XYZ file of C-alpha atoms in Angstrom:
303
model
C -89.470 -0.258 -55.833
C -92.846 -1.312 -54.493
C -93.944 -2.661 -57.879
C -91.024 -5.082 -57.735
C -92.038 -6.538 -54.404
C -92.939 -10.248 -54.601
C -96.564 -11.332 -54.434
C -95.780 -13.805 -51.626
C -93.032 -14.284 -49.068
C -92.625 -16.862 -46.333
C -90.275 -17.556 -43.439
C -89.803 -20.513 -41.107
C -88.731 -20.630 -37.461
C -87.832 -24.051 -35.982
C -87.552 -24.867 -32.293
C -89.881 -24.895 -29.305
C -92.261 -22.356 -30.881
C -92.008 -23.745 -34.399
C -94.009 -21.748 -36.933
C -94.143 -20.257 -40.426
C -95.264 -16.810 -41.509
C -96.875 -16.349 -44.916
C -97.146 -12.890 -46.512
C -99.253 -11.862 -49.497
C -98.905 -8.482 -51.199
C -101.858 -6.258 -50.342
C -100.946 -3.096 -52.250
C -98.109 -1.267 -53.976
C -97.446 0.606 -50.723
C -95.318 -2.256 -49.371
C -98.339 -3.615 -47.468
C -98.913 -7.341 -46.961
C -101.274 -9.628 -45.147
C -99.458 -11.941 -42.755
C -100.702 -15.288 -41.435
C -98.893 -17.269 -38.768
C -99.118 -21.084 -38.929
C -98.048 -22.672 -35.644
C -96.990 -26.170 -34.670
C -98.965 -26.845 -31.494
C -98.006 -29.713 -29.195
C -99.681 -30.458 -25.867
C -100.228 -33.722 -24.039
C -102.860 -32.049 -21.853
C -104.877 -31.165 -24.955
C -103.873 -34.384 -26.785
C -102.613 -32.440 -29.774
C -99.765 -32.375 -32.248
C -100.889 -30.358 -35.239
C -100.482 -27.190 -37.286
C -103.054 -24.429 -37.602
C -103.390 -20.694 -38.287
C -103.023 -18.790 -35.018
C -102.835 -15.134 -36.061
C -103.346 -12.704 -38.941
C -102.139 -9.115 -39.487
C -101.639 -6.329 -41.997
C -97.937 -5.470 -42.069
C -95.616 -3.085 -43.896
C -92.427 -4.362 -45.525
C -89.376 -2.072 -45.368
C -87.352 -4.330 -47.648
C -85.871 -6.330 -44.777
C -88.440 -6.613 -41.988
C -92.212 -6.672 -41.606
C -93.839 -4.136 -39.272
C -97.387 -4.730 -37.876
C -100.158 -2.235 -38.665
C -103.486 -3.951 -37.870
C -104.382 -7.311 -36.389
C -106.818 -9.273 -38.562
C -107.246 -12.619 -36.780
C -107.035 -13.404 -33.078
C -105.492 -16.547 -31.635
C -108.714 -18.550 -31.403
C -109.852 -21.181 -33.894
C -109.617 -20.200 -37.571
C -110.145 -23.426 -39.529
C -112.332 -26.355 -38.385
C -113.815 -28.019 -35.253
C -116.704 -30.236 -34.204
C -118.276 -31.403 -30.946
C -119.768 -34.780 -30.177
C -123.068 -35.186 -28.325
C -121.867 -38.083 -26.217
C -122.936 -37.747 -22.557
C -121.104 -35.087 -20.549
C -118.893 -33.926 -23.439
C -118.457 -30.146 -23.321
C -115.252 -29.505 -25.260
C -114.911 -29.421 -29.040
C -112.657 -31.711 -31.057
C -109.869 -30.461 -33.312
C -108.000 -27.231 -33.921
C -107.736 -24.906 -30.917
C -109.439 -27.494 -28.699
C -106.979 -30.336 -29.308
C -107.625 -34.071 -29.706
C -105.990 -33.835 -33.122
C -102.596 -35.364 -33.959
C -100.184 -35.907 -36.832
C -98.063 -38.441 -34.924
C -100.447 -41.368 -34.306
C -101.306 -42.883 -37.681
C -98.521 -43.712 -40.152
C -100.365 -41.798 -42.890
C -100.519 -38.604 -40.854
C -98.180 -35.774 -41.832
C -97.965 -32.112 -42.745
C -96.268 -30.576 -45.783
C -95.817 -26.923 -46.740
C -95.629 -25.911 -50.385
C -94.177 -22.779 -51.992
C -94.629 -22.605 -55.783
C -96.168 -26.100 -55.478
C -92.837 -27.489 -54.250
C -92.509 -28.980 -50.751
C -90.419 -26.867 -48.370
C -87.393 -28.402 -46.654
C -87.882 -27.421 -43.017
C -84.581 -28.609 -41.623
C -83.280 -25.177 -40.589
C -84.425 -21.576 -40.248
C -85.671 -20.042 -43.508
C -85.333 -16.271 -43.915
C -87.863 -14.221 -45.881
C -88.183 -16.001 -49.211
C -90.277 -14.850 -52.199
C -92.681 -17.156 -54.001
C -95.798 -17.035 -56.184
C -98.083 -19.333 -54.178
C -98.261 -21.020 -50.783
C -100.356 -23.703 -49.087
C -100.087 -26.393 -46.463
C -101.577 -29.891 -46.426
C -102.129 -31.792 -43.185
C -103.320 -35.353 -42.554
C -104.272 -36.017 -38.929
C -106.336 -38.170 -36.608
C -109.182 -36.696 -34.555
C -109.764 -38.372 -31.205
C -112.700 -38.936 -28.899
C -112.922 -35.955 -26.571
C -113.158 -36.398 -22.811
C -115.980 -35.534 -20.444
C -116.653 -33.046 -17.676
C -115.212 -29.564 -18.114
C -115.591 -27.838 -21.485
C -111.824 -27.317 -21.617
C -109.291 -30.146 -21.365
C -106.920 -27.944 -19.340
C -109.501 -27.246 -16.612
C -110.215 -29.217 -13.406
C -112.975 -31.771 -13.834
C -112.010 -32.814 -17.345
C -111.548 -36.582 -17.781
C -109.818 -37.885 -20.914
C -110.980 -41.079 -22.619
C -108.617 -43.967 -21.948
C -106.507 -44.760 -25.007
C -107.727 -41.663 -26.892
C -109.668 -43.672 -29.511
C -109.792 -42.258 -33.052
C -113.149 -40.924 -34.243
C -112.033 -39.776 -37.686
C -109.245 -39.045 -40.122
C -108.883 -35.395 -41.108
C -107.379 -34.081 -44.336
C -106.931 -30.288 -44.284
C -105.541 -28.146 -47.090
C -105.216 -24.396 -46.464
C -104.313 -22.284 -49.498
C -103.410 -18.604 -49.202
C -105.089 -16.353 -51.755
C -107.026 -13.064 -52.109
C -105.242 -11.741 -49.007
C -106.822 -14.475 -46.944
C -107.092 -18.213 -47.270
C -109.313 -21.124 -48.269
C -109.450 -24.250 -46.113
C -110.614 -27.564 -47.552
C -111.574 -30.235 -45.007
C -112.232 -33.912 -45.595
C -113.365 -35.995 -42.633
C -113.475 -39.781 -42.942
C -115.307 -41.264 -39.960
C -114.013 -44.499 -38.464
C -116.489 -44.662 -35.581
C -120.211 -44.053 -35.190
C -120.071 -40.598 -33.628
C -123.053 -38.548 -32.480
C -122.426 -34.935 -33.527
C -123.782 -31.977 -31.599
C -122.469 -29.477 -34.159
C -119.637 -28.995 -36.628
C -118.222 -25.578 -37.442
C -117.000 -26.145 -40.993
C -116.406 -22.406 -41.308
C -114.881 -20.602 -38.319
C -112.747 -17.442 -38.085
C -111.739 -15.417 -35.007
C -111.733 -11.896 -36.462
C -110.392 -8.870 -34.605
C -113.363 -6.788 -33.432
C -111.438 -3.537 -34.015
C -111.543 -4.007 -37.798
C -115.205 -5.097 -38.016
C -117.533 -2.387 -36.750
C -120.498 -3.466 -38.876
C -121.661 -6.357 -41.024
C -124.292 -7.736 -43.374
C -125.375 -11.150 -44.681
C -126.729 -12.475 -47.966
C -130.276 -11.509 -46.950
C -129.040 -7.894 -46.758
C -129.598 -7.839 -43.019
C -127.236 -5.303 -41.459
C -125.894 -4.774 -37.950
C -123.667 -2.428 -35.990
C -121.724 -4.617 -33.553
C -121.874 -3.758 -29.835
C -119.895 -6.588 -28.144
C -122.888 -7.724 -26.052
C -122.172 -11.434 -26.493
C -125.064 -12.075 -28.867
C -125.212 -13.947 -32.167
C -125.784 -11.543 -35.068
C -126.683 -11.860 -38.775
C -128.031 -15.398 -38.244
C -128.985 -17.058 -41.525
C -128.945 -20.398 -43.351
C -126.738 -18.821 -46.037
C -122.991 -18.798 -45.572
C -121.586 -15.502 -46.854
C -121.100 -12.579 -44.450
C -119.290 -9.283 -45.028
C -117.854 -7.054 -42.294
C -116.017 -3.738 -42.369
C -114.637 -0.800 -40.466
C -114.947 2.230 -42.738
C -112.754 4.414 -40.531
C -109.843 1.958 -40.750
C -110.630 1.172 -44.388
C -110.693 -2.603 -43.809
C -113.304 -5.037 -45.122
C -113.662 -8.795 -44.639
C -115.584 -11.434 -46.593
C -116.310 -14.844 -45.015
C -117.870 -17.799 -46.776
C -118.258 -21.565 -46.442
C -119.718 -24.351 -48.542
C -120.620 -28.020 -48.444
C -118.841 -30.125 -51.046
C -120.031 -33.607 -50.028
C -122.143 -35.022 -47.187
C -124.033 -38.335 -46.912
C -127.135 -36.457 -45.704
C -128.958 -33.179 -46.203
C -127.658 -30.858 -43.493
C -129.365 -28.170 -41.459
C -127.057 -25.164 -41.742
C -126.700 -22.056 -39.607
C -124.305 -19.118 -40.012
C -123.775 -16.172 -37.652
C -121.303 -13.771 -36.046
C -120.680 -14.119 -32.318
C -120.333 -10.485 -31.265
C -118.360 -10.352 -28.007
C -115.601 -8.428 -26.230
C -112.799 -10.635 -27.610
C -113.598 -10.879 -31.341
C -116.308 -10.979 -33.975
C -116.292 -14.690 -34.636
C -117.718 -16.161 -37.826
C -119.395 -19.546 -37.495
C -120.906 -21.687 -40.230
C -122.501 -24.693 -38.592
C -123.733 -28.157 -39.524
C -126.321 -28.981 -36.894
C -126.781 -32.250 -34.986
C -126.436 -35.588 -36.747
C -124.830 -39.020 -36.294
C -122.011 -40.410 -38.417
C -121.443 -43.980 -39.557
C -118.069 -45.681 -40.090
C -116.921 -44.912 -43.619
C -118.924 -41.687 -43.961
C -117.033 -38.897 -45.716
C -117.614 -35.176 -45.197
C -116.052 -32.591 -47.488
C -116.364 -28.855 -46.865
C -114.593 -25.605 -47.650
C -114.377 -22.208 -45.964
C -112.743 -18.958 -47.036
C -111.868 -15.518 -45.715
C -110.422 -12.523 -47.576
C -109.401 -8.991 -46.593
C -109.083 -5.644 -48.346
C -107.530 -2.411 -47.096
C -107.992 1.166 -48.277
C -106.079 2.811 -45.420
C -107.543 4.923 -42.646
C -109.869 7.676 -43.751
């Protein structure tokens, strides 16, 4: 029976908490990786966008999926940047808001199964397919000043929410993870403090240790420090007891300058968060940035 299970399945839930779940076959033991893609709308955060909000290993009983291990936490898992304008503390995009698909007429999001756009008019039950990705076009807006979180006291939004850039994001699900392509077209001269073109909020319970491309190794201890810091982008993490391993990577496709890059794991009590960073620079109107980041998981069961 298990050999007949589909490589991918997806399901769609409309309504207030609109989201899709995407499943990819992990093994012939009815195990799948699951990624939740949520439609997030908040006027406080100036957002109307879709992004990955959770990841899990699940077991399929033929009708329902049952969780086994959490892979990704609800933090940012795709792309953000922060300007270096005076008194700006919050990031722009993704979890942090100031990203919308309802401002510019070219903005939209489309989900594709077997390279065919999904009709999201009503609830979609578990449906098999051979491939899945989503493609979003959004505007990214100038972030306010004061507090480093738009929902906290002291934060002041910028009047009119001017657009800093257009964002094209394509997230494709593969290798029991996903690859996110980002294209940023700048419409305003924007001083950049940093851009995390690779960012994943990985559950600390499945990543006890890690190493980077320089073969530096670490046992994580949740002390809040940055570990495995390097100018190379690939980092591996694992928990041998749980039998789970993770590979994270990121790459520059196109930039109008030679970047200073920095990659590390933020080892804290909430998650082991992968960051691949483009350090400070300033953009010009018309500049185009293209990057890509990927994460993949493998599972050999608990030992």
